[in-house]
Tab-separated table of C-alpha atoms and ligand atoms in Angstrom:
chain	number	residue	atom	x	y	z
I	1261	MET	CA	76.681	128.064	-64.117
I	1262	ASP	CA	75.583	125.706	-61.341
I	1263	SER	CA	73.569	126.707	-58.284
I	1264	PHE	CA	72.910	125.132	-54.903
I	1265	ILE	CA	69.411	124.697	-53.485
I	1266	VAL	CA	69.518	124.517	-49.681
I	1267	CYS	CA	66.499	123.799	-47.485
I	1268	GLY	CA	67.376	125.011	-44.003
I	1269	GLY	CA	66.389	124.037	-40.488
I	1270	ARG	CA	68.235	120.748	-40.115
I	1271	ARG	CA	70.898	120.221	-37.453
I	1272	LEU	CA	74.124	118.791	-38.868
I	1273	HIS	CA	75.320	115.610	-37.195
I	1274	GLY	CA	77.915	113.005	-38.061
I	1275	GLU	CA	81.515	112.549	-39.081
I	1276	LEU	CA	83.661	113.496	-42.067
I	1277	SER	CA	87.335	113.409	-43.075
I	1278	ALA	CA	89.328	116.552	-43.838
I	1279	SER	CA	90.636	116.806	-47.411
I	1280	GLY	CA	94.161	117.919	-48.227
I	1281	SER	CA	94.829	121.643	-47.971
I	1282	LYS	CA	94.278	123.689	-51.152
I	1283	ASN	CA	96.573	126.429	-49.876
I	1284	ALA	CA	99.369	123.971	-49.125
I	1285	ALA	CA	98.935	121.865	-52.282
I	1286	LEU	CA	99.118	124.837	-54.669
I	1287	PRO	CA	102.591	126.128	-53.628
I	1288	ILE	CA	103.841	122.547	-53.275
I	1289	MET	CA	102.747	121.790	-56.852
I	1290	ALA	CA	104.592	124.932	-57.997
I	1291	ALA	CA	107.665	123.795	-56.039
I	1292	THR	CA	107.902	120.601	-58.132
I	1293	LEU	CA	109.213	122.882	-60.918
I	1294	LEU	CA	112.412	123.247	-58.896
I	1295	SER	CA	113.525	119.677	-59.677
I	1296	ALA	CA	114.179	117.685	-62.841
I	1297	GLU	CA	113.163	114.548	-60.938
I	1298	PRO	CA	109.605	113.250	-60.399
I	1299	CYS	CA	107.616	114.021	-57.235
I	1300	GLN	CA	104.721	112.093	-55.646
I	1301	LEU	CA	102.143	114.218	-53.787
I	1302	HIS	CA	99.544	112.527	-51.568
I	1303	ARG	CA	96.261	113.898	-50.187
I	1304	VAL	CA	95.931	116.377	-53.045
I	1305	PRO	CA	92.315	117.620	-52.981
I	1306	ASP	CA	90.146	117.309	-56.103
I	1307	LEU	CA	89.385	121.014	-56.673
I	1308	ARG	CA	89.092	123.448	-59.564
I	1309	ASP	CA	92.154	125.360	-58.406
I	1310	ILE	CA	94.211	122.151	-58.308
I	1311	ALA	CA	93.025	121.356	-61.850
I	1312	THR	CA	94.047	124.864	-62.947
I	1313	MET	CA	97.533	124.502	-61.412
I	1314	THR	CA	97.827	121.083	-63.088
I	1315	THR	CA	96.965	122.659	-66.450
I	1316	LEU	CA	99.511	125.406	-65.824
I	1317	LEU	CA	102.302	122.920	-65.021
I	1318	GLU	CA	101.442	120.931	-68.152
I	1319	SER	CA	101.446	124.114	-70.275
I	1320	LEU	CA	105.058	124.634	-69.115
I	1321	GLY	CA	105.979	121.122	-70.288
I	1322	ALA	CA	105.623	119.169	-67.041
I	1323	THR	CA	103.480	116.056	-66.716
I	1324	ALA	CA	101.018	115.902	-63.826
I	1325	THR	CA	99.018	112.708	-63.507
I	1326	ARG	CA	96.302	112.182	-60.908
I	1327	HIS	CA	95.800	108.602	-59.693
I	1328	PRO	CA	92.386	107.367	-60.906
I	1329	THR	CA	91.116	106.495	-57.440
I	1330	GLU	CA	93.491	107.947	-54.842
I	1331	ALA	CA	94.242	111.595	-53.991
I	1332	THR	CA	97.762	111.233	-55.419
I	1333	LEU	CA	99.401	113.440	-58.024
I	1334	ALA	CA	102.584	112.402	-59.823
I	1335	VAL	CA	104.441	115.435	-61.197
I	1336	ASP	CA	107.497	115.285	-63.473
I	1337	SER	CA	109.039	118.625	-64.426
I	1338	SER	CA	112.069	117.156	-66.226
I	1339	ALA	CA	110.788	118.242	-69.641
I	1340	VAL	CA	109.793	121.812	-68.732
I	1341	GLU	CA	110.781	124.057	-71.653
I	1342	GLN	CA	108.234	126.887	-71.397
I	1343	PHE	CA	108.550	129.625	-68.815
I	1344	ARG	CA	105.369	131.639	-69.442
I	1345	ALA	CA	102.209	131.457	-67.315
I	1346	PRO	CA	99.512	132.722	-69.690
I	1347	TYR	CA	96.825	135.294	-68.919
I	1348	ASP	CA	93.920	132.909	-69.528
I	1349	LEU	CA	95.128	130.685	-66.678
I	1350	VAL	CA	96.361	133.367	-64.284
I	1351	LYS	CA	93.079	135.302	-64.567
I	1352	THR	CA	91.218	132.230	-63.246
I	1353	MET	CA	93.626	131.591	-60.388
I	1354	ARG	CA	95.898	134.188	-58.772
I	1355	ALA	CA	97.994	131.444	-57.177
I	1356	SER	CA	99.528	130.933	-60.647
I	1357	ILE	CA	101.968	133.646	-59.516
I	1358	LEU	CA	103.615	130.923	-57.401
I	1359	VAL	CA	105.445	129.519	-60.454
I	1360	LEU	CA	107.471	132.742	-60.657
I	1361	GLY	CA	110.019	131.889	-57.960
I	1362	PRO	CA	110.598	128.247	-58.947
I	1363	LEU	CA	110.973	129.017	-62.692
I	1364	LEU	CA	113.419	131.818	-61.927
I	1365	ALA	CA	115.427	129.634	-59.552
I	1366	ARG	CA	115.778	126.656	-61.886
I	1367	PHE	CA	115.762	128.268	-65.358
I	1368	GLY	CA	116.784	131.875	-64.715
I	1369	GLN	CA	113.678	133.186	-66.459
I	1370	ALA	CA	109.912	133.434	-66.025
I	1371	GLU	CA	106.985	135.326	-67.511
I	1372	VAL	CA	103.774	135.388	-65.504
I	1373	SER	CA	100.702	137.332	-66.482
I	1374	PHE	CA	100.274	140.147	-64.005
I	1375	PRO	CA	97.474	138.839	-61.737
I	1376	GLY	CA	94.663	141.355	-61.555
I	1377	GLY	CA	92.733	142.047	-58.427
I	1378	CYS	CA	89.778	139.952	-57.411
I	1379	ALA	CA	86.510	140.372	-55.517
I	1380	ILE	CA	88.215	140.593	-52.112
I	1381	GLY	CA	90.807	143.183	-53.000
I	1382	SER	CA	93.513	144.582	-55.273
I	1383	ARG	CA	95.832	141.706	-54.356
I	1384	PRO	CA	99.161	143.377	-55.364
I	1385	VAL	CA	102.331	141.320	-55.888
I	1386	ASP	CA	104.854	144.128	-55.359
I	1387	LEU	CA	106.470	142.314	-52.430
I	1388	HIS	CA	106.912	139.112	-54.466
I	1389	ILE	CA	108.808	141.174	-57.051
I	1390	ARG	CA	110.914	143.124	-54.539
I	1391	ALA	CA	112.018	139.913	-52.805
I	1392	LEU	CA	113.141	138.399	-56.125
I	1393	GLU	CA	114.905	141.632	-57.122
I	1394	ALA	CA	116.764	141.489	-53.787
I	1395	MET	CA	118.101	138.110	-54.987
I	1396	GLY	CA	119.380	139.708	-58.185
I	1397	ALA	CA	116.459	139.116	-60.533
I	1398	GLN	CA	115.732	141.751	-63.183
I	1399	VAL	CA	111.958	142.194	-63.203
I	1400	ALA	CA	109.906	144.306	-65.603
I	1401	VAL	CA	106.199	144.485	-66.410
I	1402	GLU	CA	105.684	144.280	-70.168
I	1403	SER	CA	102.257	144.140	-71.885
I	1404	GLY	CA	100.577	142.831	-68.735
I	1405	TYR	CA	103.259	140.258	-67.973
I	1406	ILE	CA	105.789	140.124	-65.166
I	1407	VAL	CA	109.040	139.350	-67.034
I	1408	ALA	CA	111.768	138.137	-64.675
I	1409	LYS	CA	115.329	137.237	-65.638
I	1410	ALA	CA	118.350	135.987	-63.680
I	1411	PRO	CA	120.839	135.002	-66.411
I	1412	ARG	CA	123.611	134.458	-63.883
I	1413	GLY	CA	121.329	132.740	-61.392
I	1414	LEU	CA	120.001	134.161	-58.117
I	1415	GLN	CA	122.148	135.421	-55.269
I	1416	GLY	CA	121.246	134.823	-51.602
I	1417	ALA	CA	119.987	138.013	-49.939
I	1418	GLU	CA	118.658	139.634	-46.779
I	1419	PHE	CA	115.039	140.775	-47.293
I	1420	CYS	CA	112.341	142.046	-44.930
I	1421	PHE	CA	108.695	142.020	-46.054
I	1422	ASP	CA	106.851	145.324	-45.382
I	1423	THR	CA	103.599	143.353	-45.083
I	1424	VAL	CA	103.171	139.722	-44.058
I	1425	THR	CA	102.319	137.940	-47.299
I	1426	VAL	CA	101.712	134.197	-47.652
I	1427	GLY	CA	102.315	134.069	-51.409
I	1428	GLY	CA	105.242	136.475	-51.241
I	1429	THR	CA	106.898	134.326	-48.579
I	1430	GLU	CA	106.313	131.198	-50.692
I	1431	ASN	CA	107.776	132.689	-53.877
I	1432	ALA	CA	110.805	134.056	-52.008
I	1433	VAL	CA	111.625	130.865	-50.119
I	1434	MET	CA	111.275	128.728	-53.256
I	1435	ALA	CA	113.580	131.091	-55.175
I	1436	ALA	CA	116.128	131.150	-52.345
I	1437	THR	CA	116.481	127.344	-52.257
I	1438	MET	CA	118.729	127.453	-55.333
I	1439	ALA	CA	120.261	130.919	-54.970
I	1440	ARG	CA	124.029	131.144	-54.466
I	1441	GLY	CA	124.773	131.517	-50.758
I	1442	LYS	CA	122.543	132.300	-47.813
I	1443	SER	CA	119.227	134.166	-47.676
I	1444	THR	CA	117.554	135.606	-44.606
I	1445	LEU	CA	113.872	136.480	-45.044
I	1446	ARG	CA	112.247	138.518	-42.279
I	1447	ASN	CA	108.633	139.332	-41.386
I	1448	VAL	CA	107.587	136.217	-43.304
I	1449	ALA	CA	104.202	134.515	-43.057
I	1450	ARG	CA	103.923	131.802	-40.374
I	1451	GLU	CA	100.863	129.921	-41.695
I	1452	PRO	CA	100.852	126.101	-41.358
I	1453	GLU	CA	100.777	125.939	-45.169
I	1454	ILE	CA	104.190	127.651	-45.222
I	1455	VAL	CA	105.484	125.025	-42.773
I	1456	ASP	CA	104.123	122.271	-45.053
I	1457	LEU	CA	105.804	123.817	-48.128
I	1458	VAL	CA	109.131	124.077	-46.281
I	1459	GLN	CA	108.881	120.429	-45.217
I	1460	PHE	CA	108.387	119.455	-48.866
I	1461	LEU	CA	111.303	121.650	-50.002
I	1462	ARG	CA	113.495	120.095	-47.295
I	1463	ALA	CA	112.508	116.633	-48.565
I	1464	MET	CA	113.743	117.818	-51.994
I	1465	GLY	CA	117.124	118.657	-50.452
I	1466	ALA	CA	116.627	122.316	-49.638
I	1467	ARG	CA	118.405	123.722	-46.586
I	1468	ILE	CA	115.874	125.887	-44.711
I	1469	GLU	CA	115.412	126.815	-41.052
I	1470	GLY	CA	112.778	128.813	-39.176
I	1471	GLU	CA	109.478	127.700	-40.677
I	1472	GLY	CA	106.549	128.780	-38.490
I	1473	THR	CA	108.509	131.767	-37.172
I	1474	ASP	CA	108.785	135.268	-38.672
I	1475	MET	CA	112.272	134.617	-40.056
I	1476	LEU	CA	113.440	132.020	-42.604
I	1477	GLN	CA	117.113	131.244	-43.272
I	1478	ILE	CA	117.933	129.404	-46.479
I	1479	GLU	CA	121.310	128.066	-47.675
I	1480	GLY	CA	121.119	127.745	-51.455
I	1481	VAL	CA	122.010	124.426	-53.118
I	1482	PRO	CA	122.884	123.773	-56.800
I	1483	ALA	CA	119.956	121.427	-57.456
I	1484	LEU	CA	116.980	119.778	-55.766
I	1485	HIS	CA	115.935	116.145	-56.191
I	1486	GLY	CA	112.454	114.626	-56.409
I	1487	ALA	CA	110.476	113.867	-53.251
I	1488	THR	CA	107.297	112.325	-51.895
I	1489	HIS	CA	105.031	114.327	-49.607
I	1490	GLU	CA	101.632	114.057	-47.962
I	1491	VAL	CA	99.862	117.422	-48.097
I	1492	MET	CA	98.610	118.680	-44.714
I	1493	PRO	CA	94.852	118.680	-44.012
I	1494	ASP	CA	92.782	121.700	-44.989
I	1495	ARG	CA	92.236	123.729	-41.793
I	1496	ILE	CA	89.859	126.141	-43.542
I	1497	GLU	CA	87.675	123.363	-44.943
I	1498	ALA	CA	87.561	121.705	-41.512
I	1499	GLY	CA	86.847	125.032	-39.803
I	1500	THR	CA	83.998	125.667	-42.236
I	1501	TYR	CA	82.234	122.416	-41.303
I	1502	LEU	CA	82.762	123.055	-37.591
I	1503	VAL	CA	81.135	126.490	-37.957
I	1504	ALA	CA	78.271	124.988	-39.983
I	1505	ALA	CA	77.639	122.452	-37.197
I	1506	ALA	CA	77.721	125.221	-34.566
I	1507	ALA	CA	75.357	127.476	-36.548
I	1508	THR	CA	72.835	124.623	-36.990
I	1509	ARG	CA	73.113	123.708	-33.256
I	1510	GLY	CA	74.329	120.251	-34.243
I	1511	GLU	CA	77.469	118.184	-33.785
I	1512	VAL	CA	80.281	117.023	-36.050
I	1513	LYS	CA	83.524	115.047	-35.745
I	1514	ILE	CA	86.296	115.718	-38.265
I	1515	GLU	CA	88.920	113.018	-38.761
I	1516	GLY	CA	92.400	113.644	-40.125
I	1517	ILE	CA	93.157	117.012	-38.570
I	1518	SER	CA	94.841	118.094	-35.339
I	1519	PRO	CA	93.504	120.848	-33.052
I	1520	GLU	CA	96.908	122.583	-33.276
I	1521	VAL	CA	96.449	123.226	-37.012
I	1522	LEU	CA	93.039	124.805	-36.304
I	1523	GLY	CA	94.572	126.993	-33.584
I	1524	VAL	CA	92.583	130.048	-32.546
I	1525	VAL	CA	89.508	128.917	-34.539
I	1526	MET	CA	88.963	126.207	-31.892
I	1527	ASP	CA	89.220	128.813	-29.106
I	1528	LYS	CA	86.652	131.019	-30.844
I	1529	LEU	CA	84.259	128.108	-31.355
I	1530	ALA	CA	84.490	127.244	-27.659
I	1531	LEU	CA	83.477	130.854	-26.865
I	1532	THR	CA	80.230	130.327	-28.834
I	1533	GLY	CA	79.259	127.753	-26.184
I	1534	ALA	CA	80.225	124.692	-28.209
I	1535	GLU	CA	81.582	121.634	-26.421
I	1536	ILE	CA	84.929	120.979	-28.094
I	1537	THR	CA	86.805	117.693	-27.746
I	1538	SER	CA	89.853	116.522	-29.694
I	1539	GLY	CA	92.474	113.819	-30.081
I	1540	GLU	CA	95.805	113.615	-31.859
I	1541	ASN	CA	94.205	113.484	-35.299
I	1542	TRP	CA	90.567	114.512	-34.875
I	1543	VAL	CA	88.410	117.351	-33.537
I	1544	SER	CA	84.768	117.288	-32.480
I	1545	LEU	CA	82.158	119.985	-31.814
I	1546	ASP	CA	78.790	119.559	-30.110
I	1547	MET	CA	76.366	122.459	-29.640
I	1548	LYS	CA	73.979	120.315	-27.552
I	1549	ALA	CA	71.121	121.851	-29.606
I	1550	GLN	CA	71.872	125.248	-28.025
I	1551	ARG	CA	71.884	128.558	-29.888
I	1552	PRO	CA	75.489	129.801	-30.275
I	1553	THR	CA	76.662	132.921	-28.444
I	1554	ALA	CA	77.883	135.764	-30.675
I	1555	ILE	CA	81.657	136.413	-30.647
I	1556	ASP	CA	83.854	139.280	-31.829
I	1557	ILE	CA	86.380	138.487	-34.560
I	1558	THR	CA	89.383	140.445	-35.873
I	1559	THR	CA	91.336	138.823	-38.712
I	1560	GLU	CA	95.146	138.819	-38.641
I	1561	PRO	CA	98.041	136.842	-40.167
I	1562	PHE	CA	98.720	133.488	-38.456
I	1563	PRO	CA	98.679	132.767	-35.518
I	1564	GLY	CA	95.881	135.358	-35.407
I	1565	PHE	CA	92.325	134.654	-36.530
I	1566	PRO	CA	92.435	133.581	-40.221
I	1567	THR	CA	90.813	135.876	-42.770
I	1568	ASP	CA	89.680	132.739	-44.644
I	1569	MET	CA	87.370	131.908	-41.709
I	1570	GLN	CA	85.881	135.403	-41.338
I	1571	ALA	CA	82.897	134.995	-43.673
I	1572	GLN	CA	81.900	131.705	-42.039
I	1573	PHE	CA	81.891	133.292	-38.557
I	1574	THR	CA	79.888	136.233	-39.922
I	1575	ALA	CA	77.179	133.714	-40.866
I	1576	LEU	CA	77.384	132.135	-37.395
I	1577	ASN	CA	77.071	135.513	-35.675
I	1578	ALA	CA	74.066	136.356	-37.861
I	1579	VAL	CA	72.044	133.674	-36.014
I	1580	ALA	CA	73.858	133.781	-32.648
I	1581	GLN	CA	72.616	135.182	-29.347
I	1582	GLY	CA	73.770	138.789	-28.894
I	1583	GLN	CA	75.749	141.425	-30.771
I	1584	SER	CA	79.198	141.067	-32.304
I	1585	VAL	CA	81.750	142.982	-34.348
I	1586	VAL	CA	83.763	141.387	-37.168
I	1587	VAL	CA	86.840	143.330	-38.318
I	1588	GLU	CA	88.610	142.348	-41.552
I	1589	THR	CA	92.177	143.695	-41.450
I	1590	VAL	CA	93.883	141.568	-44.144
I	1591	PHE	CA	91.882	142.318	-47.313
I	1592	GLU	CA	90.161	145.572	-48.197
I	1593	ASN	CA	86.882	144.176	-49.502
I	1594	ARG	CA	86.070	140.905	-47.797
I	1595	LEU	CA	82.736	141.666	-46.093
I	1596	MET	CA	80.586	141.349	-49.207
I	1597	GLN	CA	78.780	138.256	-47.978
I	1598	ALA	CA	77.067	140.523	-45.427
I	1599	HIS	CA	75.089	142.249	-48.208
I	1600	GLU	CA	73.740	138.913	-49.420
I	1601	MET	CA	72.963	137.752	-45.861
I	1602	ARG	CA	70.908	140.901	-45.318
I	1603	ARG	CA	68.641	139.637	-48.096
I	1604	MET	CA	68.017	136.678	-45.776
I	1605	GLY	CA	67.056	138.942	-42.885
I	1606	ALA	CA	70.446	139.213	-41.208
I	1607	GLU	CA	71.017	142.398	-39.172
I	1608	ILE	CA	74.495	143.468	-40.282
I	1609	ASP	CA	75.758	147.039	-40.553
I	1610	ILE	CA	79.009	147.558	-42.436
I	1611	ALA	CA	81.277	150.532	-41.770
I	1612	GLY	CA	84.708	150.426	-43.428
I	1613	ASP	CA	86.517	147.222	-42.429
I	1614	SER	CA	83.975	146.333	-39.729
I	1615	ALA	CA	80.623	144.570	-39.655
I	1616	ARG	CA	78.386	145.076	-36.614
I	1617	ILE	CA	76.026	142.122	-36.287
I	1618	THR	CA	72.879	141.635	-34.180
I	1619	GLY	CA	72.090	137.943	-34.085
I	1620	ARG	CA	68.618	136.864	-35.223
I	1621	GLU	CA	66.839	133.694	-34.025
I	1622	GLN	CA	65.912	132.918	-37.626
I	1623	LEU	CA	66.929	133.885	-41.182
I	1624	GLN	CA	64.676	133.507	-44.213
I	1625	GLY	CA	65.740	131.563	-47.295
I	1626	ALA	CA	66.242	133.708	-50.421
I	1627	PRO	CA	68.050	133.681	-53.785
I	1628	VAL	CA	71.620	134.917	-53.198
I	1629	MET	CA	74.817	135.120	-55.228
I	1630	ALA	CA	78.324	133.980	-54.342
I	1631	SER	CA	81.154	136.469	-54.930
I	1632	ASP	CA	84.259	134.615	-53.786
I	1633	LEU	CA	85.273	131.286	-52.336
I	1634	ARG	CA	84.763	131.840	-48.620
I	1635	ALA	CA	81.762	134.158	-49.056
I	1636	SER	CA	80.115	131.280	-50.969
I	1637	ALA	CA	80.726	128.953	-48.024
I	1638	SER	CA	79.209	131.494	-45.636
I	1639	LEU	CA	76.054	131.687	-47.792
I	1640	VAL	CA	75.745	127.888	-47.649
I	1641	ILE	CA	75.972	128.105	-43.842
I	1642	ALA	CA	73.322	130.853	-43.813
I	1643	GLY	CA	71.099	128.681	-46.033
I	1644	LEU	CA	71.521	125.700	-43.708
I	1645	VAL	CA	70.091	127.687	-40.782
I	1646	ALA	CA	67.503	129.741	-42.722
I	1647	GLU	CA	63.804	128.923	-42.789
I	1648	GLY	CA	62.779	127.690	-46.230
I	1649	GLU	CA	64.747	127.466	-49.454
I	1650	THR	CA	67.933	129.358	-50.401
I	1651	ARG	CA	69.292	129.313	-53.940
I	1652	ILE	CA	72.978	130.183	-54.197
I	1653	ASP	CA	74.117	131.175	-57.691
I	1654	ARG	CA	77.664	131.225	-59.135
I	1655	ILE	CA	78.850	128.327	-57.002
I	1656	TYR	CA	81.832	127.832	-59.323
I	1657	HIS	CA	83.516	129.954	-56.663
I	1658	ILE	CA	82.939	127.257	-54.057
I	1659	ASP	CA	84.120	124.441	-56.314
I	1660	ARG	CA	87.544	126.114	-56.312
I	1661	GLY	CA	88.181	125.281	-52.683
I	1662	TYR	CA	85.718	122.746	-51.264
I	1663	GLU	CA	85.906	119.123	-52.366
I	1664	ASN	CA	82.385	117.667	-52.849
I	1665	ILE	CA	80.847	120.101	-50.363
I	1666	GLU	CA	77.261	119.082	-51.108
I	1667	GLY	CA	78.143	115.389	-50.677
I	1668	LYS	CA	79.889	116.020	-47.363
I	1669	LEU	CA	76.998	118.156	-46.096
I	1670	GLN	CA	74.418	115.576	-47.220
I	1671	CYS	CA	76.346	112.982	-45.172
I	1672	LEU	CA	75.865	115.304	-42.196
I	1673	GLY	CA	72.097	115.411	-42.795
I	1674	ALA	CA	71.822	118.667	-44.765
I	1675	ASP	CA	69.173	119.125	-47.446
I	1676	ILE	CA	71.362	120.572	-50.225
I	1677	ARG	CA	71.429	119.773	-53.922
I	1678	ARG	CA	73.312	121.066	-56.954
I	1679	LEU	CA	71.270	122.523	-59.822
I	1680	ALA	CA	73.048	122.528	-63.172
I	1681	THR	CA	71.800	125.754	-64.829
Q	2194	EPZ	C1	96.911	133.454	-49.493
Q	2194	EPZ	O1	96.662	134.446	-50.463
Q	2194	EPZ	C2	95.752	132.472	-49.589
Q	2194	EPZ	N1	95.727	131.858	-50.913
Q	2194	EPZ	C3	94.439	133.215	-49.329
Q	2194	EPZ	O2	93.395	132.231	-49.337
Q	2194	EPZ	C4	94.492	133.825	-47.925
Q	2194	EPZ	O3	93.314	134.566	-47.700
Q	2194	EPZ	C5	95.718	134.753	-47.824
Q	2194	EPZ	O4	96.916	134.019	-48.163
Q	2194	EPZ	C6	95.888	135.319	-46.420
Q	2194	EPZ	O5	96.000	134.292	-45.502
Q	2194	EPZ	C7	96.561	130.826	-51.165
Q	2194	EPZ	O6	97.334	130.414	-50.317
Q	2194	EPZ	C8	96.481	130.214	-52.538
Q	2194	EPZ	P1	98.740	137.504	-48.964
Q	2194	EPZ	P2	97.821	135.544	-50.810
Q	2194	EPZ	O7	99.806	137.769	-49.977
Q	2194	EPZ	O8	99.153	134.905	-50.689
Q	2194	EPZ	C9	98.977	142.212	-49.261
Q	2194	EPZ	C10	91.351	131.311	-49.972
Q	2194	EPZ	O9	90.206	131.685	-49.688
Q	2194	EPZ	N2	100.083	142.034	-50.234
Q	2194	EPZ	O10	99.114	136.872	-47.663
Q	2194	EPZ	O11	97.459	136.181	-52.104
Q	2194	EPZ	C11	97.632	141.797	-49.824
Q	2194	EPZ	O12	97.041	142.849	-50.572
Q	2194	EPZ	C12	92.382	132.343	-50.378
Q	2194	EPZ	O13	91.755	130.125	-49.931
Q	2194	EPZ	C13	100.771	143.134	-50.684
Q	2194	EPZ	O14	100.478	144.271	-50.299
Q	2194	EPZ	O15	97.612	136.588	-49.641
Q	2194	EPZ	C14	96.856	141.476	-48.570
Q	2194	EPZ	O16	96.316	142.685	-48.062
Q	2194	EPZ	C15	91.790	133.732	-50.506
Q	2194	EPZ	N3	101.798	142.976	-51.574
Q	2194	EPZ	C16	97.916	140.946	-47.599
Q	2194	EPZ	O17	99.171	141.329	-48.160
Q	2194	EPZ	C17	102.168	141.730	-52.019
Q	2194	EPZ	O18	103.118	141.634	-52.822
Q	2194	EPZ	C18	97.907	139.431	-47.433
Q	2194	EPZ	O19	97.935	138.863	-48.720
Q	2194	EPZ	C19	101.445	140.607	-51.557
Q	2194	EPZ	C20	100.418	140.786	-50.650
């Protein structure tokens, strides 16, 4: 398993381009199962999770071919004849559950290994199942598999989600595109990645209204055709580099992303004392070599502060001026990076879903271990600002969601290298 070696103390400076969004590309790849015609996806990031979803689509009988030099994926689901997402793939990537809705909608059947929990929480899928049952699916759990059947097809339905769920919204809206009649989905997720998925589905011929609001209305159609789509930029990747620049008192410009997509993350960065400027398709942060000011964070579904940016801001607060409180309300166990940061001298007290942080002028490099994707990124940020060397083990977590992170950071002046161990 590879490790990163980071030598801290350097201010980041320079420019980089945002990659395509992992959390938009994954549901969009699953959505290609809805059509028997080929789809062309552009700005698909080169990530482990994308490779896993590609393998899953191919195991179902689709072909998914990445262009040798461009970030383009050509998917053809015309020959799909398998409807089972196996355990060995689902256990490596929970987002495999996103094939459930499309397979059910197009083929009337699907078997997906019941995704277990992960480091950040139990990650149930009860709401995915209840939404599909509302559309007439018969769903059972047999020998660790979710077995869903709709022999007479799906029926449009009214459904309200008890909890806002990104994946549950995605499975339900994909299923509803080919259900008979109209579906109204309430208390749905409003993330930009949902908007991007809906735009792709509409390009395939789906009839959907309300994306970005808490209610989606879908008029089912008999079939969907192929489409071409450019995946939106990754707002979490971009936010991670902006936080890294702020924590190291440096400056960075990120091309290919709009400030609107970053939303409240930009507001929070401004509160740290950063000078934020932006244009239609770029954002820039400059700390003017100043130490950031600590800021309180509470995670919430979009448009609230994104849980996927919480660990990165915890690292920023660990070296900021002043005290702060970080509250994680979306997942039940997503403060684990704090334990590793304490090994680097961070002053963080955890009580329940909250971390109380007293910023330190300096952290000390130390060997630490990544536990999940965003916690890994926060440990890289901590290593960038720590005195001395930090070794981060189990960085396969980070390769799931950050395209060439060491290369991008090296371009910004960081001293980081990958150690194949
Ligand atoms: C998506 O996960 C993202 N993953 C996550 O990003 C992100 O953290 C999360 O949304 C929240 O924004 C992808 O898009 C591939 P949820 P998802 O269903 O869909 C509860 C990353 O780092 N819930 O919105 O699995 C659940 O327990 C990853 O890129 C139910 O109770 O998240 C959680 O508390 C990590 N029942 C809350 O909803 C259900 O049936 C939000 O989870 C489903 C969810």
